XYZ file of N, CA, C and O in Angstrom:
388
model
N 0.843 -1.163 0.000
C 0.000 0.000 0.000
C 0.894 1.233 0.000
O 1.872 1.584 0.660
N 0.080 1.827 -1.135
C 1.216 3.531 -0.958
C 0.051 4.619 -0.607
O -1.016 4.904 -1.149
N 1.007 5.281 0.993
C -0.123 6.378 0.774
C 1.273 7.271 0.967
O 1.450 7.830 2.049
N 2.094 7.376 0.082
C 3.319 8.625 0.606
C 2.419 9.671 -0.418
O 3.164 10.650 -0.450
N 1.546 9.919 -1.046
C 0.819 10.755 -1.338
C -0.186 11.591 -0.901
O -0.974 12.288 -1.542
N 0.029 11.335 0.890
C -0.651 11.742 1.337
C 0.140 11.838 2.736
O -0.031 11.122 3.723
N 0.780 12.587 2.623
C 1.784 12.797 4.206
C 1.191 13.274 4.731
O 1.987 14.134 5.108
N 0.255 13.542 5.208
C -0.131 13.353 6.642
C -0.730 11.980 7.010
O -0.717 11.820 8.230
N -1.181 11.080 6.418
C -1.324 9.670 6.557
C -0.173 8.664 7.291
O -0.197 7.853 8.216
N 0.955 9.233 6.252
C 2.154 8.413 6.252
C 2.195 9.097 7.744
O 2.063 8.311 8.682
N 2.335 10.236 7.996
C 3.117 10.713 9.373
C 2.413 10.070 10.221
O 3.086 9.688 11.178
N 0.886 9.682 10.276
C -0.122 9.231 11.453
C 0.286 7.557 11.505
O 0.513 6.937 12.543
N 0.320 6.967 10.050
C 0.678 5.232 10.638
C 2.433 5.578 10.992
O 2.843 4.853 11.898
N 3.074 6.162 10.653
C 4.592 6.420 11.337
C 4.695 6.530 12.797
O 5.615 5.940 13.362
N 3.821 7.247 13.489
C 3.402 7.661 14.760
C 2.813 6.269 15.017
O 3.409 5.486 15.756
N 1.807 5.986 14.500
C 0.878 4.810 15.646
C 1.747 2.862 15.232
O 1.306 1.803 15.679
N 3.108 3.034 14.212
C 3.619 2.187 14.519
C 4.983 2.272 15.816
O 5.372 1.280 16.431
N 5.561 3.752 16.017
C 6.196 4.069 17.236
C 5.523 3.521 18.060
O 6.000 2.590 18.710
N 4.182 3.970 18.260
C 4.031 4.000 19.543
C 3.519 2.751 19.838
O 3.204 2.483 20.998
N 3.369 1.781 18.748
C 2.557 0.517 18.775
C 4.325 -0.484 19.134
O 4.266 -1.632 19.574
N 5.303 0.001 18.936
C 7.193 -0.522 19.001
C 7.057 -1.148 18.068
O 7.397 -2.292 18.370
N 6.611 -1.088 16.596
C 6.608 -1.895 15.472
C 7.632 -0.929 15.033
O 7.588 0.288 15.209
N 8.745 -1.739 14.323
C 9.909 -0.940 13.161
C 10.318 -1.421 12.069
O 10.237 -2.646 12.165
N 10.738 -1.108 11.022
C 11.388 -2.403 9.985
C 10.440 -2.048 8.888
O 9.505 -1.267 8.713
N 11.079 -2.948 8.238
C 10.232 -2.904 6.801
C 8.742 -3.669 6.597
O 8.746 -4.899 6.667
N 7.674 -3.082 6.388
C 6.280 -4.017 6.739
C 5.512 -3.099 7.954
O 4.394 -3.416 8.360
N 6.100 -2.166 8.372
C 4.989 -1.709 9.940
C 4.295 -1.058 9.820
O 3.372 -0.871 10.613
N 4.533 -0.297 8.482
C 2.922 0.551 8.060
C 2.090 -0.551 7.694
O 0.913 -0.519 8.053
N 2.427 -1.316 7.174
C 1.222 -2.470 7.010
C 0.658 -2.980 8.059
O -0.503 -3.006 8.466
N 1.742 -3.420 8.476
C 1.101 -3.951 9.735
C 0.181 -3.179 11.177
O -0.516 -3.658 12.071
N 0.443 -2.332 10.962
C -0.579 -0.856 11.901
C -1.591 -0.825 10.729
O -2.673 -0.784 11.315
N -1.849 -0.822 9.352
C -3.278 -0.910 8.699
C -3.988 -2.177 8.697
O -5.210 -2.211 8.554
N -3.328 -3.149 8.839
C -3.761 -4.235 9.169
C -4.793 -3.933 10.510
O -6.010 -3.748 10.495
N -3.633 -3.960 11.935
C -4.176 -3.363 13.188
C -6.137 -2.425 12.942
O -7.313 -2.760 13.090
N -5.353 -1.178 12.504
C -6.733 -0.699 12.314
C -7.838 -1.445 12.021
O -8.830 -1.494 12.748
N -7.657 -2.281 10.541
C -8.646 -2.924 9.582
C -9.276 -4.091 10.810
O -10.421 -4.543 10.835
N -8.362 -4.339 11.595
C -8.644 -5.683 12.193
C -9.986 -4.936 13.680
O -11.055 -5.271 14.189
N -8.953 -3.790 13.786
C -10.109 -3.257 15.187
C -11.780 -2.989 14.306
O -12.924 -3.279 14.656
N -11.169 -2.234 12.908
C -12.914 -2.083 12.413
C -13.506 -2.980 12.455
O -14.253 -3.104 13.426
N -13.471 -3.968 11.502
C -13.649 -5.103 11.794
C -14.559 -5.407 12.794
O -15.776 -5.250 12.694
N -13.832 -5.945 13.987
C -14.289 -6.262 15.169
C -15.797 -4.815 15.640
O -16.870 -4.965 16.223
N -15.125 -3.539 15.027
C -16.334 -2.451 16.057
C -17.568 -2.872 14.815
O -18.747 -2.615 15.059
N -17.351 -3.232 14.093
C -18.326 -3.242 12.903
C -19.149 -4.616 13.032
O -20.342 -4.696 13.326
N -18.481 -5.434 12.821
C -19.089 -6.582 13.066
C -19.094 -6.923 11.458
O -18.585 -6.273 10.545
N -20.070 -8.548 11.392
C -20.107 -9.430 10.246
C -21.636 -9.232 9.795
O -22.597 -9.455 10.531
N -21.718 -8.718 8.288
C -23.168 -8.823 7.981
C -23.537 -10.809 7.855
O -22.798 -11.565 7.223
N -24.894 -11.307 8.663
C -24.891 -12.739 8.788
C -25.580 -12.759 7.087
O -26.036 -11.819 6.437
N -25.417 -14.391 6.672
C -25.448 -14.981 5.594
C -27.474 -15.190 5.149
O -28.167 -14.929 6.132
N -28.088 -15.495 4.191
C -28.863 -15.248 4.354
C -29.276 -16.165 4.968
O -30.490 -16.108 5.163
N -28.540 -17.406 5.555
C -29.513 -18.664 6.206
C -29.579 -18.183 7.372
O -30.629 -18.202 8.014
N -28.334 -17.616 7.881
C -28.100 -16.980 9.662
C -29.572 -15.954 9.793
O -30.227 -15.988 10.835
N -29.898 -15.255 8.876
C -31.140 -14.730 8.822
C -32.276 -15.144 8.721
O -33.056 -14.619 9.516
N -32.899 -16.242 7.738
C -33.643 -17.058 8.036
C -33.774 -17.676 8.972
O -34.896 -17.714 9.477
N -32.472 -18.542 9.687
C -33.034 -18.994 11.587
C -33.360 -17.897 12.032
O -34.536 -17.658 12.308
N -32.216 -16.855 12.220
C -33.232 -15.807 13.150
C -34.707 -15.202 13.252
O -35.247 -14.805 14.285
N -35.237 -15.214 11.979
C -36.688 -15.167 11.614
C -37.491 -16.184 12.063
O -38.511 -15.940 12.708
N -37.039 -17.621 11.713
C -37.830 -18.429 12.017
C -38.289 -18.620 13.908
O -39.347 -19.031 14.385
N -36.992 -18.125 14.642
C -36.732 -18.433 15.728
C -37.576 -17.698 16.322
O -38.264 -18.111 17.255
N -37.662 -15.847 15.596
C -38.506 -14.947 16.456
C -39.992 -15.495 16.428
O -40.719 -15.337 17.409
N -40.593 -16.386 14.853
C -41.644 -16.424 14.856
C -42.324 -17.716 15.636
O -43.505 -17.918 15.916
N -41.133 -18.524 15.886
C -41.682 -19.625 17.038
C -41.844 -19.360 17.799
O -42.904 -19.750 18.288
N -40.870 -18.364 18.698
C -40.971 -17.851 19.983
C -41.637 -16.604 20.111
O -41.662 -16.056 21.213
N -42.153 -16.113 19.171
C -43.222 -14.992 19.183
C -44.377 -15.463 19.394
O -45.174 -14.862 20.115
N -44.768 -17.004 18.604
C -46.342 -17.603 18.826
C -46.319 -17.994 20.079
O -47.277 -17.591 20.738
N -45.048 -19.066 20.993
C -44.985 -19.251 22.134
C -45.546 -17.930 23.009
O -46.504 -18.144 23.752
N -45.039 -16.697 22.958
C -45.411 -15.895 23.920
C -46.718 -15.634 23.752
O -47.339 -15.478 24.803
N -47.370 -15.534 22.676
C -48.715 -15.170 22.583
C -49.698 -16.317 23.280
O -50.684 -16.082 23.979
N -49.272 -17.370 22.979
C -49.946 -18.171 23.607
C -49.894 -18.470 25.216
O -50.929 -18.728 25.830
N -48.856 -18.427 25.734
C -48.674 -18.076 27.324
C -49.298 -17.063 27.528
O -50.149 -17.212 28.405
N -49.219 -15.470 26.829
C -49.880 -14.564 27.370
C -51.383 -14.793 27.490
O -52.091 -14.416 28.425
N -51.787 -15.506 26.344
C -53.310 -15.585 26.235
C -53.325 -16.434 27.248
O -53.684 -15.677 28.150
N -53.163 -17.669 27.830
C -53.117 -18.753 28.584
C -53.305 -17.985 30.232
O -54.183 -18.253 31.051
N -52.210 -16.997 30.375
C -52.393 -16.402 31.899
C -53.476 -15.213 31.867
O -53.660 -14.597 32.917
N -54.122 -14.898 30.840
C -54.658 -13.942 30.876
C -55.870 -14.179 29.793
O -55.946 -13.489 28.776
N -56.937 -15.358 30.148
C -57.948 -15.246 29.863
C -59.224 -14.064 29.111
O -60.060 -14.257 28.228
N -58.972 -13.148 29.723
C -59.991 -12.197 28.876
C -59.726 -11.872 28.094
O -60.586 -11.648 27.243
N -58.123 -11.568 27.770
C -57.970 -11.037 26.496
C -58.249 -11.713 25.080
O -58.389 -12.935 25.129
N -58.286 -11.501 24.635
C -58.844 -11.895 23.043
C -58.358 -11.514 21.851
O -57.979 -10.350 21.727
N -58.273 -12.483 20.682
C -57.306 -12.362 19.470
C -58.309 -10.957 18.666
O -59.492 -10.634 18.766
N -57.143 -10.398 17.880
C -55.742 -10.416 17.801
C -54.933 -9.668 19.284
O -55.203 -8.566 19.760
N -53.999 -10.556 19.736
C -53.504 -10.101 21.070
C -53.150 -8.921 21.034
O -53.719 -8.224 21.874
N -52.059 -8.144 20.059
C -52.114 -6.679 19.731
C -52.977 -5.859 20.113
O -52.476 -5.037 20.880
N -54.368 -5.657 19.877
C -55.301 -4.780 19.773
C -55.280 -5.191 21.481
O -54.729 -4.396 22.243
N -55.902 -6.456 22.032
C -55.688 -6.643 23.404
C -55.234 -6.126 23.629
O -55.815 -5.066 23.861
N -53.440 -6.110 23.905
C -52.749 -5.590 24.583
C -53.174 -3.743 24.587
O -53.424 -3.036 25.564
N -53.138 -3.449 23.442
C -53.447 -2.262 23.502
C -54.456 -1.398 24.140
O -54.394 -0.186 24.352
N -55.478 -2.310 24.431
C -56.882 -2.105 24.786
C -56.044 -2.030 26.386
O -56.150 -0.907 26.878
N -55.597 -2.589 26.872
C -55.336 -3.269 27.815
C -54.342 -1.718 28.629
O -54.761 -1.035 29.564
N -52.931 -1.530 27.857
C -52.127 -0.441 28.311
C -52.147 0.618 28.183
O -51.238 1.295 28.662
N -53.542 1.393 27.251
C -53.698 2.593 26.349
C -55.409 3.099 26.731
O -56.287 2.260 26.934
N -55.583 4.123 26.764
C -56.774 4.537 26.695
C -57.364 4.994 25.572
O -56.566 5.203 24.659
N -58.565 5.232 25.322
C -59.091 5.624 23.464
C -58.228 6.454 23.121
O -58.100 6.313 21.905
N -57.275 7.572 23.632
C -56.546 8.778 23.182
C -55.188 8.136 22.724
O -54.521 8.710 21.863
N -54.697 6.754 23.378
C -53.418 6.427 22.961
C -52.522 7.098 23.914
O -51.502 7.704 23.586
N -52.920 6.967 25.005
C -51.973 7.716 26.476
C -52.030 6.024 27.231
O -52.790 5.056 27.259
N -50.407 6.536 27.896
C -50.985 4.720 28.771
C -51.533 5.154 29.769
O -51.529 6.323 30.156
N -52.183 3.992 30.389
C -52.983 4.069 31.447
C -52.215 4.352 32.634
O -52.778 4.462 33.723
């Protein structure tokens, strides 16, 4: 990688391989590496589309599970549980209770 076209770049990985005690031939790389590796990590991995499909499938199993416990401990309410619930935490104005 060349960034001597851009000295103030070069001066900043020059600095953060000092201070990182990297020297020699390779330590600007290796401090962009560093960086690339911390983004990386703050960024995270976009998941694959199957990792997305379980997660969908998972919310919608365990989304019917809760509806059905909720309905189960709480008899009066009535499908669709949504509107319930709403009926339930909200007054006609849409203020909670």
């Amino acid at each position: 990688m060349n960034i001597t076209h851009r000295p103030d770049l070069d001066d900043q990985v020059e600095r953060l391989a000092a201070q990182l005690g990297l020297s020699g031939h390779g330590r600007k790389t290796a401090v962009i590496e560093k960086a690339l590796k911390a983004l990386e990590e703050q960024v995270g991995r976009y998941p694959s589309q199957s990792e997305i499909r379980a997660s969908l499938n998972r919310f919608l199993e365990n989304g019917q599970k809760l509806r059905e416990e909720i309905l189960a401990q709480n008899p009066d309410l009535r499908e669709p549980l949504s509107q319930s619930l709403q009926d339930e935490l909200y007054d006609e104005r849409g203020i909670p209770k």
